[in-house]
mmCIF file of C-alpha atoms and ligand atoms in Angstrom:
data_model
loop_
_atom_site.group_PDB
_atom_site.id
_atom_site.type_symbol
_atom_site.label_atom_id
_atom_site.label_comp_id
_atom_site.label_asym_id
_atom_site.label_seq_id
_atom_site.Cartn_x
_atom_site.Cartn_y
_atom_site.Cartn_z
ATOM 1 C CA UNK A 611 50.784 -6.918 -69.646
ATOM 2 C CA UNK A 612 50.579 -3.124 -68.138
ATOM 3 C CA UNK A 613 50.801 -1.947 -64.273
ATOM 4 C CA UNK A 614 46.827 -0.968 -64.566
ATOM 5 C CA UNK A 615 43.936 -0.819 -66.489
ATOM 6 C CA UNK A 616 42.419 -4.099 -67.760
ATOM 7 C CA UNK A 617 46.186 -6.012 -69.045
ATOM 8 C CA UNK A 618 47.348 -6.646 -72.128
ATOM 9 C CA UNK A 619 48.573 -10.060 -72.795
ATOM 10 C CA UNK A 620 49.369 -9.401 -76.686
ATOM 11 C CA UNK A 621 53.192 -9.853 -75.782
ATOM 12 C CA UNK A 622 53.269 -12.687 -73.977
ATOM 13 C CA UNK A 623 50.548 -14.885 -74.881
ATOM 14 C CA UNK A 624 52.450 -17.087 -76.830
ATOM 15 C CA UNK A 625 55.109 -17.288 -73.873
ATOM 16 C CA UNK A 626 51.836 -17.541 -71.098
ATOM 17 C CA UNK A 627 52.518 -21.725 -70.889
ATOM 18 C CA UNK A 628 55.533 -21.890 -70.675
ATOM 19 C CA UNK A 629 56.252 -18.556 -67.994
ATOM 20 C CA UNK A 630 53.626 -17.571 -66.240
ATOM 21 C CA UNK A 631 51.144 -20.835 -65.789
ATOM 22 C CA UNK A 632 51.780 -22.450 -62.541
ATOM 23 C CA UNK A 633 53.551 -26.081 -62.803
ATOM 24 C CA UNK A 634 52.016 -29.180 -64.281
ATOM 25 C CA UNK A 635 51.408 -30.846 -60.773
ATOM 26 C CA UNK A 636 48.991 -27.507 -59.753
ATOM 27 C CA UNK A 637 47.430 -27.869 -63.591
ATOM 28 C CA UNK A 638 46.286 -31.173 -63.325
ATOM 29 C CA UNK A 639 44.916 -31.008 -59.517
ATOM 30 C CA UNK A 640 42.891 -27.953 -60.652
ATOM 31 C CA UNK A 641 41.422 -29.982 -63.477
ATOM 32 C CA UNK A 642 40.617 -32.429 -61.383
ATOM 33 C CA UNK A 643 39.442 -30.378 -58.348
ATOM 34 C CA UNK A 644 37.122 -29.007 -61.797
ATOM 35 C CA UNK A 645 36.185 -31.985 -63.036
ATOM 36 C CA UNK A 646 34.537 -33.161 -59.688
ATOM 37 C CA UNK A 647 33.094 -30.022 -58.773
ATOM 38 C CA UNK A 648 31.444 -29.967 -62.419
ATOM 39 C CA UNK A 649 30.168 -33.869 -61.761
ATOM 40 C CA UNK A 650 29.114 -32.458 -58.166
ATOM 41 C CA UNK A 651 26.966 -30.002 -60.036
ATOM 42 C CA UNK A 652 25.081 -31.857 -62.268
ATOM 43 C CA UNK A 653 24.403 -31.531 -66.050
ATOM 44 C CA UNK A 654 25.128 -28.842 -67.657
ATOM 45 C CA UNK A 655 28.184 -27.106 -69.222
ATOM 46 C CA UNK A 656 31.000 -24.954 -67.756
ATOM 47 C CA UNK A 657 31.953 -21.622 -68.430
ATOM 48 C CA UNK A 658 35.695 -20.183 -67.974
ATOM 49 C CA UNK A 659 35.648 -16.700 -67.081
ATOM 50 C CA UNK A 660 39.158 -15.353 -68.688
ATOM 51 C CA UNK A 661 39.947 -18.811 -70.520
ATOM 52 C CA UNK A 662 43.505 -18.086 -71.956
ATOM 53 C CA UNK A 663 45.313 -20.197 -73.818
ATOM 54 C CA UNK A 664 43.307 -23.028 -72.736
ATOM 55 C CA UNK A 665 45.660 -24.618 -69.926
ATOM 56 C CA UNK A 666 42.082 -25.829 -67.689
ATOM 57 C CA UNK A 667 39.754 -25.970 -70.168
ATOM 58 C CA UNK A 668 41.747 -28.291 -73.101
ATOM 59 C CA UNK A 669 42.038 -31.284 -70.010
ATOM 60 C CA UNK A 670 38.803 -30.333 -68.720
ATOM 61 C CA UNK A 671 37.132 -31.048 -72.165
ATOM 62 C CA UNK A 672 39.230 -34.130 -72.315
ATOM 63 C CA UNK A 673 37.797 -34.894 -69.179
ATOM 64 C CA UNK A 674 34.234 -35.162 -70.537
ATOM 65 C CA UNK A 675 32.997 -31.753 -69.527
ATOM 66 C CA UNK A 676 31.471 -29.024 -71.700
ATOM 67 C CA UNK A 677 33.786 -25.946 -71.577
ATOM 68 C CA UNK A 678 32.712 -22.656 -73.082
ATOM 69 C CA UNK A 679 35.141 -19.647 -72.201
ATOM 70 C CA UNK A 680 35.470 -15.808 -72.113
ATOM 71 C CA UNK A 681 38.152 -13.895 -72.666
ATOM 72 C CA UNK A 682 38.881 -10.188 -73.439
ATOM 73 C CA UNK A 683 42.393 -11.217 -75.458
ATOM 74 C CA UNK A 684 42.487 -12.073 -78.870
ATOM 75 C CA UNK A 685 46.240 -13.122 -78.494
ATOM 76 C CA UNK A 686 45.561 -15.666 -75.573
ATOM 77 C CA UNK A 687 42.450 -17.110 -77.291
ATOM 78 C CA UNK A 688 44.697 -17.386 -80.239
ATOM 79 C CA UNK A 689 46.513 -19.712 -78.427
ATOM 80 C CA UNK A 690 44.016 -21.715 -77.666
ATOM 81 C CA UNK A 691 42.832 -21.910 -80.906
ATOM 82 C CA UNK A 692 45.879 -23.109 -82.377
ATOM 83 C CA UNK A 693 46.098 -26.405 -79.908
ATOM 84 C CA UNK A 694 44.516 -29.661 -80.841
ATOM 85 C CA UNK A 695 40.778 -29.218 -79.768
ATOM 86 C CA UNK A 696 41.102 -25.183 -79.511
ATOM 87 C CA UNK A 697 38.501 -24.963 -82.085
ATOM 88 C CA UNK A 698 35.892 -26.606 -80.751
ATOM 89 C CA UNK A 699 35.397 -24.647 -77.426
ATOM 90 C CA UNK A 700 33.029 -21.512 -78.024
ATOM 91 C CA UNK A 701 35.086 -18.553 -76.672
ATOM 92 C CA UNK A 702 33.085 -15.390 -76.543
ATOM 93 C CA UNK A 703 35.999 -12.130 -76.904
ATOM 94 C CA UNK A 704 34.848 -9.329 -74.240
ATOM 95 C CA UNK A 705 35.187 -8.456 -70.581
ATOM 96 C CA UNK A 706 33.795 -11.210 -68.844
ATOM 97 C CA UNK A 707 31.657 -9.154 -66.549
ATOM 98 C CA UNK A 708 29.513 -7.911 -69.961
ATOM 99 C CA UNK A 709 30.426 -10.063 -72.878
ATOM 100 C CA UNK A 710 27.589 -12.116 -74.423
ATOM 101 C CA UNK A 711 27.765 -15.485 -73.920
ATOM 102 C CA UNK A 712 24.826 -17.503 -75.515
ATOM 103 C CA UNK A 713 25.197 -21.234 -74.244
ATOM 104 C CA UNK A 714 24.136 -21.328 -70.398
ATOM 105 C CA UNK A 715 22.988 -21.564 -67.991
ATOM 106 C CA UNK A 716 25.624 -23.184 -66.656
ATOM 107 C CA UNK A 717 26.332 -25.995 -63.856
ATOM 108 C CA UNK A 718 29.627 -24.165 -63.163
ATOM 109 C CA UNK A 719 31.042 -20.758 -63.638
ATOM 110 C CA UNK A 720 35.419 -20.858 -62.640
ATOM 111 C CA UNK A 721 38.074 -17.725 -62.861
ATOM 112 C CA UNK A 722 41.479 -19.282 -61.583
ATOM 113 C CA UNK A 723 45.186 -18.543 -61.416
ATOM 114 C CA UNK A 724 44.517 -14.775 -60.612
ATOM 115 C CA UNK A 725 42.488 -13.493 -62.802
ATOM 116 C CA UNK A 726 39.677 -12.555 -60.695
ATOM 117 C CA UNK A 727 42.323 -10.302 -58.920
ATOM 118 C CA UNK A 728 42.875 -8.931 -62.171
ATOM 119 C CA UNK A 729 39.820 -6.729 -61.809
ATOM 120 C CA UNK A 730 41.193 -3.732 -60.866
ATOM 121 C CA UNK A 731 38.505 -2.149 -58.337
ATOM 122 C CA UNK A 732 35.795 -3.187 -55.924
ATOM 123 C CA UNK A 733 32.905 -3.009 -57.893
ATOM 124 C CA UNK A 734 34.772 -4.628 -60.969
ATOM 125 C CA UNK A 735 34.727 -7.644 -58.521
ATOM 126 C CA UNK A 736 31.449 -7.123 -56.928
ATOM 127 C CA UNK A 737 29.963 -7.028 -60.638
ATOM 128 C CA UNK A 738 31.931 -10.513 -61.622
ATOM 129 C CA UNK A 739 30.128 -12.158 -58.807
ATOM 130 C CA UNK A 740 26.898 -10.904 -60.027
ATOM 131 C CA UNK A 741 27.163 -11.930 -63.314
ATOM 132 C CA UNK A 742 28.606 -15.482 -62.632
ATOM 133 C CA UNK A 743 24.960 -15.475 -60.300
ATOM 134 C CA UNK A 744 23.120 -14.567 -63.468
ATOM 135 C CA UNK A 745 25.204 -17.272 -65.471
ATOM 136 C CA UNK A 746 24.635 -19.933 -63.328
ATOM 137 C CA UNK A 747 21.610 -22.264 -63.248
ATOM 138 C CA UNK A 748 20.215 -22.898 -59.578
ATOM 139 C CA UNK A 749 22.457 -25.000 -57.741
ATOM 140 C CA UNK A 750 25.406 -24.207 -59.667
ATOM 141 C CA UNK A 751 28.662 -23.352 -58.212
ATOM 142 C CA UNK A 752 31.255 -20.003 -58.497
ATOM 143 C CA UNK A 753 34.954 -21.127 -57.810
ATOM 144 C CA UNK A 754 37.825 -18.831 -57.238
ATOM 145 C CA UNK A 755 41.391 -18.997 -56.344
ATOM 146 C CA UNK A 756 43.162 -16.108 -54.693
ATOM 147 C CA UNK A 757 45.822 -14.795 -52.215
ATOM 148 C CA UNK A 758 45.394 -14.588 -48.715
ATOM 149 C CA UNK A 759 45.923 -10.270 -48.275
ATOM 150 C CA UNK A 760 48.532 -11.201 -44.809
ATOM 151 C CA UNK A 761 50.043 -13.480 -46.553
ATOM 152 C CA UNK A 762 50.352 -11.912 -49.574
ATOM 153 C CA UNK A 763 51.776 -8.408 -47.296
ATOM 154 C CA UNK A 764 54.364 -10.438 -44.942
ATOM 155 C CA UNK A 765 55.586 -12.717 -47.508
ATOM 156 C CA UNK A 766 56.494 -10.466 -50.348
ATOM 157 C CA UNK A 767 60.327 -11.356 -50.445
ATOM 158 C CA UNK A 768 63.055 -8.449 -50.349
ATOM 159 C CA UNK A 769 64.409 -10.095 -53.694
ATOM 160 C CA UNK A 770 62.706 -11.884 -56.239
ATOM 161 C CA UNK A 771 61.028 -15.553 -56.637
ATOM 162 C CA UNK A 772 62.281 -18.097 -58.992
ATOM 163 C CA UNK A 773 59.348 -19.526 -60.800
ATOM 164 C CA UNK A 774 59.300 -22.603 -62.211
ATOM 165 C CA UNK A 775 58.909 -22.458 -66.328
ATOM 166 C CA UNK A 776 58.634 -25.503 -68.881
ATOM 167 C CA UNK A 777 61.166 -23.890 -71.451
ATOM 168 C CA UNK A 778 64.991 -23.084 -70.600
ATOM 169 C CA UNK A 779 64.316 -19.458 -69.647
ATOM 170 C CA UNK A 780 64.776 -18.179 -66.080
ATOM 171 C CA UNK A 781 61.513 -16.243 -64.634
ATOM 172 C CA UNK A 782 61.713 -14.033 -61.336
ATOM 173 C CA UNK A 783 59.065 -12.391 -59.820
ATOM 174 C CA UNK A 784 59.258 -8.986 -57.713
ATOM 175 C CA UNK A 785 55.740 -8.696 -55.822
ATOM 176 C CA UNK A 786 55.288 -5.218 -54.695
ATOM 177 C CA UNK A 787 51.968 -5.056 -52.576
ATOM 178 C CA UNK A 788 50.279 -1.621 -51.108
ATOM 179 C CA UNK A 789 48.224 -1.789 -48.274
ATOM 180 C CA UNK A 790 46.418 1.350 -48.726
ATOM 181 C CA UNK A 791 45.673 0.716 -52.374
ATOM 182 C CA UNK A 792 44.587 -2.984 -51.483
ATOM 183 C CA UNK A 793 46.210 -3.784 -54.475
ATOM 184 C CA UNK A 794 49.634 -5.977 -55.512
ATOM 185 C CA UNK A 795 51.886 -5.612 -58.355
ATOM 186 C CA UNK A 796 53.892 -8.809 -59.535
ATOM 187 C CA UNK A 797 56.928 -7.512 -61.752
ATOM 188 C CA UNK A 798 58.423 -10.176 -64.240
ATOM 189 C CA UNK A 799 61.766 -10.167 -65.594
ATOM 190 C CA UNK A 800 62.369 -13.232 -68.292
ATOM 191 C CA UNK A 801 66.193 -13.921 -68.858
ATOM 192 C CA UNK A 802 66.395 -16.687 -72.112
ATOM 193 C CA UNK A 803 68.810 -17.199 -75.095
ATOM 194 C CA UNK A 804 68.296 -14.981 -78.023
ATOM 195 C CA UNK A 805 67.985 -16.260 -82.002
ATOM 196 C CA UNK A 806 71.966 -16.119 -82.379
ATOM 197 C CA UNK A 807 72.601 -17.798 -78.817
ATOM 198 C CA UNK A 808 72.742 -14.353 -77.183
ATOM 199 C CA UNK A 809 71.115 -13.215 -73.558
ATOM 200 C CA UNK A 810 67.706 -11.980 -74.290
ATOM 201 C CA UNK A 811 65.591 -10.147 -71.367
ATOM 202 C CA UNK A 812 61.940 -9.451 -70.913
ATOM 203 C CA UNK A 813 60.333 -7.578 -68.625
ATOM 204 C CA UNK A 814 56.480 -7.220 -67.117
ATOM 205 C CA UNK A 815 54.394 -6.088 -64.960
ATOM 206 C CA UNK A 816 50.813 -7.256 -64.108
ATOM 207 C CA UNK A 817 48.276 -5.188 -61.521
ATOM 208 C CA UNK A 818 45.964 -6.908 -59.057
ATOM 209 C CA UNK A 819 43.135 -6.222 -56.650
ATOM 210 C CA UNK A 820 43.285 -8.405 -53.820
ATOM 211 C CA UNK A 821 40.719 -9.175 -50.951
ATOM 212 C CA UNK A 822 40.042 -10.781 -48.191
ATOM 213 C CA UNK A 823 38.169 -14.152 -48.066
ATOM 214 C CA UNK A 824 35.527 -12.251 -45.851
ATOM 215 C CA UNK A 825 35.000 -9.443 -48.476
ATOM 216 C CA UNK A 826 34.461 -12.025 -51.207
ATOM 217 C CA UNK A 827 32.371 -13.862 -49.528
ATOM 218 C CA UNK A 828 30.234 -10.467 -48.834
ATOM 219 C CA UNK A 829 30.304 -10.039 -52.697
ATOM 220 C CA UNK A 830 29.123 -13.309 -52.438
ATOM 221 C CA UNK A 831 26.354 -12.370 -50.178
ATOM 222 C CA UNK A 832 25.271 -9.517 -52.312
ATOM 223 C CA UNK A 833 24.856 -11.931 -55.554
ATOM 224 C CA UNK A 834 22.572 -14.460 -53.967
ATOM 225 C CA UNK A 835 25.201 -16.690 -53.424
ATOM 226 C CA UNK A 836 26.173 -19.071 -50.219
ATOM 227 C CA UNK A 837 29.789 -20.420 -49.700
ATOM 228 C CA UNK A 838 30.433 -23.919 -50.214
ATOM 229 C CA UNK A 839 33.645 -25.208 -49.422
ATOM 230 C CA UNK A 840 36.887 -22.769 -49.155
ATOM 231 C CA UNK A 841 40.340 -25.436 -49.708
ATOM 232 C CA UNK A 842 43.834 -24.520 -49.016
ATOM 233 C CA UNK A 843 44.434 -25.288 -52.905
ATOM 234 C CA UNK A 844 43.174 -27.046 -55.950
ATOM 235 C CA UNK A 845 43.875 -30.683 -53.682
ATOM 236 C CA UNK A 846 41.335 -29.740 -51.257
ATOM 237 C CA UNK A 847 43.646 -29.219 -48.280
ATOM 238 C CA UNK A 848 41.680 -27.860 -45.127
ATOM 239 C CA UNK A 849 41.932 -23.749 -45.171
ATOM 240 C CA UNK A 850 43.406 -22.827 -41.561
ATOM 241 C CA UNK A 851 44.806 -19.455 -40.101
ATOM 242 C CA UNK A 852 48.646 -20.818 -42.091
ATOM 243 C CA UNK A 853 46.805 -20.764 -45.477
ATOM 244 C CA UNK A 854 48.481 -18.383 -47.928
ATOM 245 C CA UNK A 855 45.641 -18.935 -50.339
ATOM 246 C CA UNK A 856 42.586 -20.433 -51.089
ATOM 247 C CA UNK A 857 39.958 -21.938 -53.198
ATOM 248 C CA UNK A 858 36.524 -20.698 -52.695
ATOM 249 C CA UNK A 859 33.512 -22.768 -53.935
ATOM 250 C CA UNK A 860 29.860 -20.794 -53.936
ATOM 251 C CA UNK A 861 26.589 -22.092 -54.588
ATOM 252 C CA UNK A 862 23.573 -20.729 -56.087
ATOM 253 C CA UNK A 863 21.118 -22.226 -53.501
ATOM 254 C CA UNK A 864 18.554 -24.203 -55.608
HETATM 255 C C1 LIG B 1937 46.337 -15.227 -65.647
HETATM 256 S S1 LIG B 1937 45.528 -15.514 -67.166
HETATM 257 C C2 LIG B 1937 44.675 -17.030 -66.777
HETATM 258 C C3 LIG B 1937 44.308 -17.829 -67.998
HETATM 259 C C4 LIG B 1937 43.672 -19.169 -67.677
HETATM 260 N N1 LIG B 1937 42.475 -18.995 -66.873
HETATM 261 C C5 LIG B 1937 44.648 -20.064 -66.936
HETATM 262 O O1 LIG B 1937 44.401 -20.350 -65.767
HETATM 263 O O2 LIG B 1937 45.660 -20.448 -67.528
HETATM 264 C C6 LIG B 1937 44.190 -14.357 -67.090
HETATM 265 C C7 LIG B 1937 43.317 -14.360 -68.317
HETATM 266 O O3 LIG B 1937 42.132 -13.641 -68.000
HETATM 267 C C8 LIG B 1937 41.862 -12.707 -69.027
HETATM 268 N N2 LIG B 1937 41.147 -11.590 -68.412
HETATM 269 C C9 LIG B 1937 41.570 -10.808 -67.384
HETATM 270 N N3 LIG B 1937 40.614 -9.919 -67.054
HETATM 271 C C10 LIG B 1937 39.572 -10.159 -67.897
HETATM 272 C C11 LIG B 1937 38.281 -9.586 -68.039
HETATM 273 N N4 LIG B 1937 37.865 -8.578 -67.261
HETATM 274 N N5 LIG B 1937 37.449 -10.079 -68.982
HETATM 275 C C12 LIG B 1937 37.858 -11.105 -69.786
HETATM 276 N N6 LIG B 1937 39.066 -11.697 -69.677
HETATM 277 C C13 LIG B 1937 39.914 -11.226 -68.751
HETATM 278 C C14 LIG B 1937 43.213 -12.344 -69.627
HETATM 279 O O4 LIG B 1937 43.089 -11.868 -70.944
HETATM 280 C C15 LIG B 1937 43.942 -13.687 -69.531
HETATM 281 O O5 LIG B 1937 43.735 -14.476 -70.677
#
């Protein structure tokens, strides 16, 4: 992964699980959360716009939901492939504002754990919510997890963040965020053992775009889409003025 530009998740895909996915608990209430918004929708199959390794959409599918996915990283859909079931789920490799994908329309179009903030400019994001309109079939719904920008300014910790990680390594995570740019950097640095026993470091940086709820829902707006629902997470907590971050659920009207 880079500071800018689209990132690069050759290095770390096979390492994405087990350092950089949020924890099991948040996994499995955003499959559910998914699942019922999917059901919610009606028939139809679901489309993951930058499906990685596969963390939603392997439990999703086991769930009894269609999953097709998109993904501009060969590494990270390599990941996927190799899991039990990674086969089966038609990935199309491209940006997933312009890569072909052949199977919708779809009941329900989904870009979680950041990566809609990955677009790295306005009308990167303005086009995503224009072609999740086009994807989806009327009455289909656009969900989206991401920061709230206060939150996101006033929290940013003078040290780092201990994340929590499935393997024995230790993650911490330096978020740098610029006001004036609109835009937040989250530095990792990985300390694990080495082959021989020895300390072994790694360190990355990933680049995000961040806006407010408001200004997505105006991209919204712009797409022919309506807002939904917006959740304090994947649980479906009511959103108030303490939220730090949200789930946002639009509609295609039928
Ligand atoms: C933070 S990971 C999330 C992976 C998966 N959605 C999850 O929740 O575990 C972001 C993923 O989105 C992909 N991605 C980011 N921007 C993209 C774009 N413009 N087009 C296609 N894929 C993109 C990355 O390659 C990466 O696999």
């Amino acid at each position: 992964m880079t500071g800018s530009g689209p990132p690069d998740y050759t290095a770390f895909a096979p390492h994405y699980d087990s350092w950089f996915a949020p924890s099991d608990r948040v996994t499995e209430d955003t499959v559910g959360a998914l699942a019922g918004l999917a059901k919610s929708a009606g028939a139809g199959p679901v489309l993951e716009l930058g499906i990685g390794t596969g963390r939603i959409a392997l439990p999703l599918t086991a769930r009894g939901v269609e999953v097709h996915g998109v993904d501009l990283s060969p590494a990270m859909v390599g990941q996927l492939r190799a899991k039990p079931g990674g086969r089966d789920i038609p990935v199309a490799l491209g940006d997933f504002r312009t890569a072909e994908v052949t199977g919708g329309p779809y009941a329900l179009v989904y870009v979680v754990n950041g990566a809609f903030a990955e677009l790295p400019t306005q009308d990167a994001q303005v086009d995503c919510f224009a072609r999740a309109a086009r994807l989806l079939r009327p009455g289909g719904l656009f969900v989206l997890d991401a920061h709230v920008p206060e939150a996101l300014a006033q929290g940013a910790p003078a040290g780092g963040q201990l994340l929590p990680t499935r393997g024995g390594e230790t993650v911490l995570r330096f978020r740098e965020v610029d006001r004036a740019e609109q835009r937040y950097r989250s530095h990792y640095v990985v300390l694990g053992s080495g082959p021989a026993g020895g300390a072994e470091m790694h360190r990355t940086t990933v680049s995000f775009r961040y806006a407010a709820a408001s200004e997505l829902d105006l991209m919204a707006r712009l797409a022919g889409l309506r807002r939904r629902d917006r959740w304090a997470d994947w649980t479906g907590s009511p959103f108030t003025s303490a939220s730090a971050f949200h789930v946002s659920v639009y509609e295609r009207p039928a």
